[in-house]
CSV table of C-alpha atoms in Angstrom, one decimal:
chain,number,residue,atom,x,y,z
H,1,MET,CA,88.0,75.3,75.9
H,2,THR,CA,85.0,75.9,73.8
H,3,VAL,CA,81.6,77.2,74.6
H,4,VAL,CA,78.9,74.5,74.2
H,5,ARG,CA,76.1,75.9,72.1
H,6,GLY,CA,72.9,75.9,74.0
H,7,ALA,CA,74.5,75.6,77.5
H,8,ALA,CA,74.0,78.4,80.0
H,9,GLY,CA,76.0,78.5,83.3
H,10,VAL,CA,75.1,79.4,86.9
H,11,LEU,CA,77.6,79.7,89.7
H,12,LEU,CA,75.9,78.8,93.0
H,13,ALA,CA,77.2,81.2,95.6
H,14,GLY,CA,74.6,80.8,98.3
H,15,GLY,CA,76.6,78.9,101.0
H,16,LEU,CA,76.6,80.2,104.5
H,17,ALA,CA,80.3,79.6,105.1
H,18,SER,CA,79.6,78.8,108.8
H,19,ARG,CA,83.0,77.0,109.2
H,20,LEU,CA,84.8,80.0,107.9
H,21,GLY,CA,83.1,82.4,110.2
H,22,GLY,CA,80.2,83.4,107.9
H,23,GLY,CA,79.9,85.6,104.9
H,24,ASP,CA,80.3,84.8,101.2
H,25,LYS,CA,82.7,82.0,100.7
H,26,PRO,CA,83.3,82.9,97.0
H,27,LEU,CA,84.6,86.3,98.1
H,28,ARG,CA,87.3,84.9,100.4
H,29,LEU,CA,90.8,85.3,98.9
H,30,ILE,CA,93.1,82.7,97.4
H,31,GLY,CA,96.3,83.8,95.6
H,32,GLY,CA,95.4,87.4,96.5
H,33,ARG,CA,92.0,87.4,94.8
H,34,PRO,CA,88.5,86.2,95.4
H,35,ILE,CA,87.7,82.5,95.0
H,36,ILE,CA,84.9,83.5,92.6
H,37,ASP,CA,87.5,85.0,90.2
H,38,ALA,CA,89.2,81.6,89.8
H,39,VAL,CA,85.9,79.8,89.3
H,40,LEU,CA,84.7,82.3,86.7
H,41,ASP,CA,88.1,82.2,84.9
H,42,ARG,CA,87.4,78.5,84.2
H,43,LEU,CA,83.7,78.8,83.7
H,44,ARG,CA,83.3,81.8,81.4
H,45,PRO,CA,85.0,80.2,78.4
H,46,GLN,CA,82.7,77.2,78.7
H,47,VAL,CA,79.2,78.6,78.8
H,48,ASP,CA,77.1,81.4,77.4
H,49,PRO,CA,75.1,83.1,79.0
H,50,LEU,CA,76.3,83.0,82.6
H,51,ALA,CA,74.8,84.1,85.9
H,52,ILE,CA,75.4,84.0,89.7
H,53,SER,CA,72.9,82.4,92.1
H,54,ALA,CA,72.9,84.3,95.5
H,55,ASN,CA,70.6,85.8,98.0
H,56,GLY,CA,70.9,89.2,99.7
H,57,ASP,CA,72.2,92.4,98.2
H,58,PRO,CA,73.3,91.7,94.6
H,59,ALA,CA,75.6,94.7,94.6
H,60,ARG,CA,78.4,92.7,96.2
H,61,PHE,CA,78.7,90.9,92.9
H,62,ALA,CA,78.3,93.9,90.7
H,63,ALA,CA,81.9,94.0,89.6
H,64,TYR,CA,81.4,90.8,87.6
H,65,GLY,CA,78.7,92.2,85.3
H,66,LEU,CA,76.5,89.1,85.6
H,67,PRO,CA,72.9,88.6,86.5
H,68,VAL,CA,72.4,87.7,90.2
H,69,LEU,CA,69.6,85.2,90.7
H,70,PRO,CA,67.9,84.9,94.2
H,71,ASP,CA,66.6,81.5,95.3
H,72,ASN,CA,63.3,80.5,93.8
H,73,GLY,CA,62.4,77.7,96.3
H,74,PRO,CA,58.9,77.5,97.7
H,75,ARG,CA,60.1,76.9,101.3
H,76,GLY,CA,62.7,79.0,103.1
H,77,GLN,CA,66.4,77.9,103.3
H,78,ILE,CA,66.4,74.6,101.4
H,79,GLY,CA,70.0,74.5,100.1
H,80,PRO,CA,71.4,74.3,96.6
H,81,LEU,CA,68.2,73.0,94.9
H,82,ALA,CA,66.6,76.4,95.3
H,83,GLY,CA,69.5,77.9,93.4
H,84,VAL,CA,69.2,75.1,90.8
H,85,LEU,CA,65.5,76.0,90.3
H,86,SER,CA,66.4,79.6,89.8
H,87,ALA,CA,69.1,78.5,87.3
H,88,LEU,CA,66.6,76.4,85.3
H,89,ILE,CA,64.0,79.2,85.1
H,90,TRP,CA,66.6,81.8,84.2
H,91,ALA,CA,68.2,79.6,81.5
H,92,ALA,CA,64.8,78.8,80.0
H,93,ASP,CA,64.2,82.5,79.6
H,94,THR,CA,67.4,82.9,77.7
H,95,GLY,CA,66.4,80.3,75.2
H,96,THR,CA,69.0,77.6,76.1
H,97,GLU,CA,68.1,74.0,76.5
H,98,ARG,CA,70.6,73.1,79.3
H,99,VAL,CA,72.2,74.9,82.2
H,100,LEU,CA,75.4,73.9,84.0
H,101,THR,CA,75.5,74.5,87.8
H,102,VAL,CA,78.8,74.6,89.8
H,103,ALA,CA,79.7,75.5,93.4
H,104,GLY,CA,81.2,78.9,93.9
H,105,ASP,CA,84.0,77.6,96.2
H,106,THR,CA,85.7,75.2,93.8
H,107,PRO,CA,88.6,77.1,92.2
H,108,PHE,CA,90.1,74.2,90.3
H,109,LEU,CA,87.0,72.9,88.4
H,110,PRO,CA,87.8,71.2,85.1
H,111,LYS,CA,88.2,73.4,82.0
H,112,ASP,CA,86.5,70.8,79.9
H,113,LEU,CA,83.6,70.3,82.3
H,114,VAL,CA,80.8,71.4,80.0
H,115,SER,CA,82.0,69.7,76.9
H,116,ARG,CA,82.4,66.3,78.6
H,117,LEU,CA,79.1,66.6,80.4
H,118,SER,CA,77.3,67.7,77.2
H,119,GLU,CA,78.8,64.8,75.2
H,120,ALA,CA,77.7,62.3,77.8
H,121,ALA,CA,74.2,63.8,78.0
H,122,GLY,CA,73.7,63.5,74.3
H,123,THR,CA,70.5,64.5,72.5
H,124,PRO,CA,67.7,65.3,72.9
H,125,ALA,CA,68.3,67.5,76.0
H,126,ASP,CA,66.4,65.3,78.5
H,127,ARG,CA,69.2,63.7,80.5
H,128,ILE,CA,71.1,65.1,83.5
H,129,ALA,CA,74.8,64.7,83.2
H,130,VAL,CA,76.6,64.8,86.6
H,131,ALA,CA,80.4,65.0,87.4
H,132,SER,CA,82.2,62.5,89.5
H,133,SER,CA,85.8,61.9,90.6
H,134,ALA,CA,87.5,59.0,92.5
H,135,GLY,CA,84.2,57.1,92.5
H,136,ARG,CA,82.3,60.0,94.2
H,137,ILE,CA,79.4,61.8,92.5
H,138,HIS,CA,79.3,65.6,92.8
H,139,PRO,CA,75.6,66.3,92.3
H,140,VAL,CA,75.9,70.2,92.2
H,141,PHE,CA,78.3,69.9,89.2
H,142,ALA,CA,75.7,69.0,86.7
H,143,LEU,CA,74.3,69.8,83.3
H,144,TRP,CA,70.5,70.1,83.6
H,145,PRO,CA,67.7,70.1,81.0
H,146,VAL,CA,65.8,73.3,81.6
H,147,SER,CA,62.6,71.3,81.1
H,148,LEU,CA,63.0,70.0,84.6
H,149,ALA,CA,62.0,73.3,86.3
H,150,SER,CA,58.3,72.3,86.9
H,151,ASP,CA,59.1,68.9,88.4
H,152,LEU,CA,61.8,70.5,90.6
H,153,ARG,CA,59.4,73.0,91.9
H,154,LEU,CA,56.9,70.2,92.7
H,155,PHE,CA,59.7,68.2,94.4
H,156,LEU,CA,60.6,71.1,96.6
H,157,THR,CA,57.0,71.6,97.6
H,158,GLU,CA,56.2,67.9,98.4
H,159,SER,CA,59.5,66.2,99.3
H,160,LYS,CA,60.8,65.6,102.8
H,161,THR,CA,64.3,65.9,101.6
H,162,PHE,CA,66.1,68.7,99.7
H,163,SER,CA,68.9,66.4,98.5
H,164,VAL,CA,70.2,67.3,95.0
H,165,ALA,CA,71.0,63.6,94.4
H,166,ALA,CA,67.5,62.5,95.4
H,167,PHE,CA,66.0,64.8,92.8
H,168,GLN,CA,68.4,63.6,90.2
H,169,LYS,CA,67.4,60.0,90.8
H,170,ARG,CA,63.9,60.9,89.6
H,171,HIS,CA,65.2,61.5,86.1
H,172,PRO,CA,67.4,59.8,83.5
H,173,SER,CA,71.0,60.7,84.3
H,174,VAL,CA,74.6,59.8,83.5
H,175,SER,CA,77.8,60.4,85.4
H,176,VAL,CA,81.1,61.5,84.0
H,177,ASP,CA,84.4,60.7,85.8
H,178,PHE,CA,87.1,63.3,85.9
H,179,PRO,CA,90.8,62.7,86.8
H,180,LEU,CA,92.0,63.6,90.3
H,181,SER,CA,95.0,65.6,89.1
H,182,THR,CA,96.0,67.3,85.9
H,183,ALA,CA,98.3,70.1,84.9
H,184,GLU,CA,95.3,72.4,85.1
H,185,SER,CA,93.9,71.0,88.3
H,186,PRO,CA,96.6,70.0,90.8
H,187,THR,CA,94.1,68.3,93.1
H,188,ASP,CA,90.6,66.8,92.9
H,189,PRO,CA,89.0,69.4,90.5
H,190,PHE,CA,85.9,69.4,92.7
H,191,PHE,CA,87.9,70.3,95.9
H,192,ASN,CA,85.8,72.8,97.7
H,193,ILE,CA,86.7,75.2,100.4
H,194,ASN,CA,84.8,74.7,103.7
H,195,THR,CA,87.4,75.3,106.5
H,196,PRO,CA,90.4,77.5,107.2
H,197,ASP,CA,92.6,74.5,106.5
H,198,ASP,CA,90.9,74.1,103.1
H,199,LEU,CA,91.5,77.8,102.4
H,200,ALA,CA,95.2,77.4,103.3
H,201,LYS,CA,95.5,74.4,101.0
H,202,ALA,CA,93.8,76.2,98.1
H,203,ASN,CA,96.3,79.1,98.6
H,204,ASP,CA,99.2,76.7,98.3
H,205,LEU,CA,97.7,74.9,95.3
H,206,ALA,CA,97.0,78.2,93.5
H,207,LYS,CA,100.6,79.3,93.6
H,208,GLY,CA,102.1,79.3,90.1
H,209,LEU,CA,98.9,77.8,88.6
H,210,ALA,CA,97.6,79.5,85.5
H,211,PRO,CA,93.9,80.6,85.6
């Protein structure tokens, strides 16, 4: 894994975890440690700088030594796009041209996610690169040009939908397909944990798997 020059990273940790009884999904345990640990193990070597997007008391993420970004959306609870907007604004302030966003409940994300998305996006940094697997697009797993912040703010103010995919369709984009199973990701690398059954499956998959 190599850090892609000019790519920041933001882990989106704002999910409500309603099907898991509430609370912070990334702080649930798999393999005896928080899900977020597994995500950061795979993400840290790929991006610089790195932050966490989450509302509420940032102290609960203090152990990770990363900036915690509250939502920057203009209208209440609007889902992950508010976190994406915060990510774009923060990344622009760090001087990077692109920012990767990932969900905080996906412990098996690809270790070459940034390099492959960056290669597909090309130059200049004006195209969104989005991950896919098995013919399915994963809009939150995307490499975004930070120049999109103004249009995203406008979209969140005027649009009737807060769909990540709907916003992406407004701009040039490319999708990158990732294999369903590798030695590093024994399942769909974008498998996310929503239910107790998902949590049990993740625990089984994590056994004996190197970070």
